[in-house]
Coordinates of C-alpha atoms in Angstrom, one line a residue:
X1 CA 74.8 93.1 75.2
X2 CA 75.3 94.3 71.8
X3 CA 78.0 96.6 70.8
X4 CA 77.6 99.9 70.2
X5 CA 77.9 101.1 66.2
X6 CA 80.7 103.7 66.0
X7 CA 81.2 106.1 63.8
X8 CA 85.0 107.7 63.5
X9 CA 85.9 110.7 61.7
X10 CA 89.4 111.8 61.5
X11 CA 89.8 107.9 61.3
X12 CA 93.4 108.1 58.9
X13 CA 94.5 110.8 61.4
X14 CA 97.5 110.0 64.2
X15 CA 95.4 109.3 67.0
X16 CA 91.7 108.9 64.6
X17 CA 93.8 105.5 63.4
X18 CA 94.3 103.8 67.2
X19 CA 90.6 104.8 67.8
X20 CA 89.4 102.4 64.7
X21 CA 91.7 99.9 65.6
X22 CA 90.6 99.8 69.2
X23 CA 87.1 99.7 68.3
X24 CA 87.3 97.0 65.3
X25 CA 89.7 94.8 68.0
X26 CA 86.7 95.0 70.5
X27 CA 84.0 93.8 68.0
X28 CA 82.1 97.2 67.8
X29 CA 80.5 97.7 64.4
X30 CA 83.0 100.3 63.4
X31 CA 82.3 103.0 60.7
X32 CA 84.8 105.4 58.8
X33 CA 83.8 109.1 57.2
X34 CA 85.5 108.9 53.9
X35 CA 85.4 112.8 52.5
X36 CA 86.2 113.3 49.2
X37 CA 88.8 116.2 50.9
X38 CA 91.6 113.7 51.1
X39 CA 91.6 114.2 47.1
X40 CA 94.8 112.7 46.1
X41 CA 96.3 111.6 49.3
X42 CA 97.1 108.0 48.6
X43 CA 97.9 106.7 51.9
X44 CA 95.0 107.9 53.5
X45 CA 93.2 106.2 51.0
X46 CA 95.0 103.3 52.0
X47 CA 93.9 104.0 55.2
X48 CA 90.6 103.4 54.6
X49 CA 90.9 100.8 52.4
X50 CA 93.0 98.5 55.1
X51 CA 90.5 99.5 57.6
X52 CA 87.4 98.2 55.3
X53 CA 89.7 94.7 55.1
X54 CA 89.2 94.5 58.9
X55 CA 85.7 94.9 58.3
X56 CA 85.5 98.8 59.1
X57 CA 82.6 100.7 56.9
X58 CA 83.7 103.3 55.0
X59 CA 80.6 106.0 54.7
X60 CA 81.0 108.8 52.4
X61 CA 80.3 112.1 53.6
X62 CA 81.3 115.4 53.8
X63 CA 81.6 118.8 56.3
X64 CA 80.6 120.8 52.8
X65 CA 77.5 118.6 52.7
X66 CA 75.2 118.9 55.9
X67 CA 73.1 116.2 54.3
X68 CA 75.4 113.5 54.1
X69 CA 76.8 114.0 57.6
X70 CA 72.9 113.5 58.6
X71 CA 73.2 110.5 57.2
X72 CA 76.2 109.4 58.1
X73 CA 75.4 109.8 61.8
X74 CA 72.0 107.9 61.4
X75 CA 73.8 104.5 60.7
X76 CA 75.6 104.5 64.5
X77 CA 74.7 105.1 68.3
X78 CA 78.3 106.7 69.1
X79 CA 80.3 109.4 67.2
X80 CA 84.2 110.0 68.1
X81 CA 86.0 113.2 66.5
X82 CA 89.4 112.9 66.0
X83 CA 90.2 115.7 63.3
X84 CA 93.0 117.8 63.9
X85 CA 93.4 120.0 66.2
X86 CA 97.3 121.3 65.8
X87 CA 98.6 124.0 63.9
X88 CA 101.8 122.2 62.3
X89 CA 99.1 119.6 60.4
X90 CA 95.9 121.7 60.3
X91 CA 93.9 123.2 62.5
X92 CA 90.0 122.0 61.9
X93 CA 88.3 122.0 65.4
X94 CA 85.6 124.3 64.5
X95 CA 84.4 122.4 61.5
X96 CA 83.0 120.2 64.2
X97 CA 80.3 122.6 64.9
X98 CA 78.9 121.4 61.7
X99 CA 79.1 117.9 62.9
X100 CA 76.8 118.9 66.5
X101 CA 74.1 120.3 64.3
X102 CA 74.3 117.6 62.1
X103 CA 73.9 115.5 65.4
X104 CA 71.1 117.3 66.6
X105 CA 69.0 116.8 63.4
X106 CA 69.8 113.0 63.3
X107 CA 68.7 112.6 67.0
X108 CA 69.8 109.4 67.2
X109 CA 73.2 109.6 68.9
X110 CA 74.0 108.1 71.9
X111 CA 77.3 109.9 73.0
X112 CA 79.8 112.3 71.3
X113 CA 83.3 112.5 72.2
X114 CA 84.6 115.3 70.2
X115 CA 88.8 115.8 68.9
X116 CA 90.4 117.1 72.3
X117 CA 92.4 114.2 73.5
X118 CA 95.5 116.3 74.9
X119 CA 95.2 119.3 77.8
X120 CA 91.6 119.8 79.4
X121 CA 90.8 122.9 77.2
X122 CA 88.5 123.6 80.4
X123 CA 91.1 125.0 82.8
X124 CA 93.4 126.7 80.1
X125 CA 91.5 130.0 80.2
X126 CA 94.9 131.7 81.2
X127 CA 96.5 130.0 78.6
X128 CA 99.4 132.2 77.0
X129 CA 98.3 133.7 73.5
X130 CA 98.7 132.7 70.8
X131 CA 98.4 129.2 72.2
X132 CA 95.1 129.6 74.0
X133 CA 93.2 129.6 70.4
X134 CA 93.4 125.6 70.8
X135 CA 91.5 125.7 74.1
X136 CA 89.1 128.5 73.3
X137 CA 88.1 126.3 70.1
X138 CA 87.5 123.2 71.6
X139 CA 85.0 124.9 74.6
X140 CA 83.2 126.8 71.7
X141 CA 82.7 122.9 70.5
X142 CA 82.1 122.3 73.7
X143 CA 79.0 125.0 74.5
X144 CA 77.2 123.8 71.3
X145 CA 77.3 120.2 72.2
X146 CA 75.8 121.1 75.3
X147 CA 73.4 123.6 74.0
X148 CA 71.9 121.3 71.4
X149 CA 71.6 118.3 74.5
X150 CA 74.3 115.7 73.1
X151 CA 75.8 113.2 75.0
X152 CA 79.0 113.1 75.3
X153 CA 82.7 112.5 77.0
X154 CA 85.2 114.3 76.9
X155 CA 89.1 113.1 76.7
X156 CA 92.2 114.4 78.4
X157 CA 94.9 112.0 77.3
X158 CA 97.7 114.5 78.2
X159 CA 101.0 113.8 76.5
X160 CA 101.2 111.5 73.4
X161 CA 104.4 109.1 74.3
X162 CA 105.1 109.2 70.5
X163 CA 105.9 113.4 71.1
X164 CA 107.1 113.6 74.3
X165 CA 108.7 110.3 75.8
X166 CA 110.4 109.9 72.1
X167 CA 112.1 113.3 72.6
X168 CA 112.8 113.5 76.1
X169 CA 110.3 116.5 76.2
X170 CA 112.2 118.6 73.6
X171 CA 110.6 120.6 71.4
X172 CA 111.2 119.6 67.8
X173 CA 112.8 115.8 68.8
X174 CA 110.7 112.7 68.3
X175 CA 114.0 110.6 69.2
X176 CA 115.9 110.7 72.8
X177 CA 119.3 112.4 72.5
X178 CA 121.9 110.1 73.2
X179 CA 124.8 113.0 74.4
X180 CA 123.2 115.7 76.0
X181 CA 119.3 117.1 76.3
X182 CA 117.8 120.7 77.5
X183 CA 115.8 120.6 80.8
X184 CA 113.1 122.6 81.4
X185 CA 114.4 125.1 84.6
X186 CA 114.9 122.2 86.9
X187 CA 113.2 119.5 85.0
X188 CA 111.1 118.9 87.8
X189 CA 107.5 119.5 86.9
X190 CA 105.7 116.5 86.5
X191 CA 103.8 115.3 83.5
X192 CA 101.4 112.6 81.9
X193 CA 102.8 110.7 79.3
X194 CA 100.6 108.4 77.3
X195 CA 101.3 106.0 74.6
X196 CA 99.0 106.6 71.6
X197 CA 97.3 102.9 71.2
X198 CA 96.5 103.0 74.9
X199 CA 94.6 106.1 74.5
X200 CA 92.3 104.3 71.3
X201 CA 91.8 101.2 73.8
X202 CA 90.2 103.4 77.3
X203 CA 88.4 105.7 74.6
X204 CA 86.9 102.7 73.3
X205 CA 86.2 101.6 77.0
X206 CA 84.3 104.4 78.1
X207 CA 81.8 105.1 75.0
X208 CA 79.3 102.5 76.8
X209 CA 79.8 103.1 80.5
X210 CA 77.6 105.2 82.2
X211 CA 80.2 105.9 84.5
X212 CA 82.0 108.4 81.9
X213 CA 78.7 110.0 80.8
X214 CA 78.6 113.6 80.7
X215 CA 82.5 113.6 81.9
X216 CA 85.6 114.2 81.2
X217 CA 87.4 111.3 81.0
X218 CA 91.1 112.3 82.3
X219 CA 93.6 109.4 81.3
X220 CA 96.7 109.0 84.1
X221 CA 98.4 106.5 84.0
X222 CA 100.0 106.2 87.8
X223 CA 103.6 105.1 87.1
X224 CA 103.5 107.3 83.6
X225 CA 102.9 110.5 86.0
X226 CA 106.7 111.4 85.5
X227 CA 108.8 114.6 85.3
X228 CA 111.2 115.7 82.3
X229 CA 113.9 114.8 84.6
X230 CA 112.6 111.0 85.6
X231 CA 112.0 110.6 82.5
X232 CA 115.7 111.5 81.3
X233 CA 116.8 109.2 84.1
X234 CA 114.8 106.4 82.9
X235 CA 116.1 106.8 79.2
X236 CA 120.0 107.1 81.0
X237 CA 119.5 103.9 82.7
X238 CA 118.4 102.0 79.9
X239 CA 121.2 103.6 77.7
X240 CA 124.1 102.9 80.0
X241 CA 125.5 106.6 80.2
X242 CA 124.6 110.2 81.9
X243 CA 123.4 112.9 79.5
X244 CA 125.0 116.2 79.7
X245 CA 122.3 118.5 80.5
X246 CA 121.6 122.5 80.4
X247 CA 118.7 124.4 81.8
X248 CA 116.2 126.7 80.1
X249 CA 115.0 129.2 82.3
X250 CA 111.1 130.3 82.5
X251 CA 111.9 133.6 81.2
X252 CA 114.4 132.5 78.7
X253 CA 111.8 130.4 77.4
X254 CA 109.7 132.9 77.0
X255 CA 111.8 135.0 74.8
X256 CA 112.8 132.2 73.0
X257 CA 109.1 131.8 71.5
X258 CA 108.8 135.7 70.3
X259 CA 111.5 134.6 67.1
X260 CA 109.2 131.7 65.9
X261 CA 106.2 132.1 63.2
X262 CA 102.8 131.5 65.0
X263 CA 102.1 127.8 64.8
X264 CA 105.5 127.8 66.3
X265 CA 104.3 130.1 69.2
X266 CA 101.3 128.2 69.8
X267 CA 103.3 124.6 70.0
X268 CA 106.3 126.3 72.1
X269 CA 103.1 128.0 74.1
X270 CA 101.5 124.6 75.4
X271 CA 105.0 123.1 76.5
X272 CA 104.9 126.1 78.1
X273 CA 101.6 125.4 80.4
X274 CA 103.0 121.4 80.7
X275 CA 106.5 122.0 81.4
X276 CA 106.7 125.5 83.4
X277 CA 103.3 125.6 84.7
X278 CA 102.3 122.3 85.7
X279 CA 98.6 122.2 83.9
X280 CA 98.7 118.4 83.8
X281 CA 99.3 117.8 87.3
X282 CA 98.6 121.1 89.7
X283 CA 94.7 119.7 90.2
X284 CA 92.9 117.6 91.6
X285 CA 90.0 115.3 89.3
X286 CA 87.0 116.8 90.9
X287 CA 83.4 115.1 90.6
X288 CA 83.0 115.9 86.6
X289 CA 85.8 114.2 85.7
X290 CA 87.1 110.0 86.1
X291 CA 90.4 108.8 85.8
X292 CA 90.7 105.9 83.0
X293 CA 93.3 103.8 84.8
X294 CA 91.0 104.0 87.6
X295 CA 88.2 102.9 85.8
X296 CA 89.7 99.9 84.0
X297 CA 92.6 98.6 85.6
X298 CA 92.4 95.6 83.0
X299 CA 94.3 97.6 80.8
X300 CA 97.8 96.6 81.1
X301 CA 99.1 100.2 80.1
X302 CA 102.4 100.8 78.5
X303 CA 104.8 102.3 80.9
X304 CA 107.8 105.3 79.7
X305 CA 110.9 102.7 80.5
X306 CA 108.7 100.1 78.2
X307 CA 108.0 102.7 75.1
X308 CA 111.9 103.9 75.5
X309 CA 113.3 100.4 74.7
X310 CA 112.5 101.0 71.3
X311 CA 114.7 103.7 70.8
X312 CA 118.1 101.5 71.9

């Protein structure tokens, strides 16, 4: 059967970049939108230019130039978003709209999975302001894809390990403590932790399978489904030593977040929905939605106690 052609933009991005390499390590004709908007930024440039060594495409196009994303779109069958879509980088989910008409004129594409990747924007309508703009941007993406009649999957991948397992859940860590770490009230509410490159390889899976068509593709790892406190445990057994730990109450949370600037607010806002509320974990995967792990148990994911070892 031959391989679908892809087209990735956002390719130089944090998760854009595992999406081209999953995609050029399964043989799939892989194409890159170079826009002239990274300007000056050499190492995106780079990027691109050690994609195109691996035998990626770079195609030139823009969101300022409707024509050029026409054609852009033309030369593939699938189309994966991965701009950004957090506030402490930039915040660029709507230009995607731009992208579905652009879509919609080419005619030719077979399925769209558009930037979302981390909490189903679908069942965050509660979502605490001024964090909720996230979700209420990617379902506006989300209406127009399926008013114009794409194709498409959608992608929950839940927590980036890279975020969360690297700081034991804290909010502005990336590395585990090594003396003491804040829990979240008890620590008990359980999470989905992913690592990054796992979550290029099951996209990368499911843009052929009729399976994931016109679904949201949820991505659970079973033995990542951990809570803040497991996941502290883990990291104290492979350190050799018991953290001291404190708790942060709901409420004190909650006051925490009114001293922050906005971007801050909205970050502090979705650990709040993880961590307090549950939003990972307090459903159940109805009939529009498929679990990856389920889907394609070949893939020997990476598991939390694996991805902490790299932190000893």
């Amino acid at each position: 059967m031959e391989k679908s052609r892809v087209l990735v933009v956002g390719g130089t991005g944090y998760i854009g970049r595992r999406i081209v390499n999953a995609s050029l390590a399964s043989d799939h004709p892989t194409y890159i939108l170079q826009r002239p908007e990274i300007g000056l930024d050499i190492d995106k440039l780079q990027i691109l230019l050690s994609f195109k060594k691996q035998g990626a495409h770079l195609v030139e196009g823009s969101f300022s130039d409707h024509k050029s994303l026409v054609e852009a779109v033309k030369l593939v069958d699938v189309v994966i978003s991965a701009i950004s879509g957090v506030h402490f980088r930039s915040h660029q989910i709507l230009l995607q709209l731009k992208l579905v008409k652009a879509m919609k004129e080419a005619g030719n594409v077979n399925r769209f999975l558009p930037s979302e990747f981390g909490i189903d924007p679908a069942r965050m309508a509660h979502a605490l302001e001024p964090g909720r703009v996230t979700f209420d941007d990617k379902m506006v993406v989300r209406k127009a894809i399926e008013e114009a009649g794409i194709l498409h999957t959608y992608v929950s991948a839940n927590c980036f390990a890279g975020y969360f397992v690297g700081g034991l859940c804290e909010p502005g860590r990336i590395t585990p403590a090594r003396n003491k770490v804040c829990m979240f009230g008890d620590g008990a509410i359980k999470a989905v932790f992913v690592d990054e490159e796992d979550i290029g390889t099951y996209i990368i899976k499911a843009i052929d399978d009729p399976r994931t068509l016109n679904k949201t593709l949820y991505i659970r790892p079973p033995e990542n489904i951990l809570s803040q406190r497991e996941l502290v445990e883990i990291w104290e057994s492979l350190l050799g030593k018991v953290l001291q730990k404190s708790q942060l109450s709901e409420q004190d949370f909650l006051d925490s977040m009114r001293d922050v600037d906005i971007v801050q607010q909205i970050g502090l806002g979705h650990y709040y929905q993880v961590f307090y509320e549950g939003c990972l974990t307090n459903f159940e995967i109805g009939g529009q939605g498929v679990e990856a792990s389920q889907l394609y148990p070949e893939v020997n994911y990476t598991r939390v106690r694996d991805y902490l070892k790299q932190y000893l």
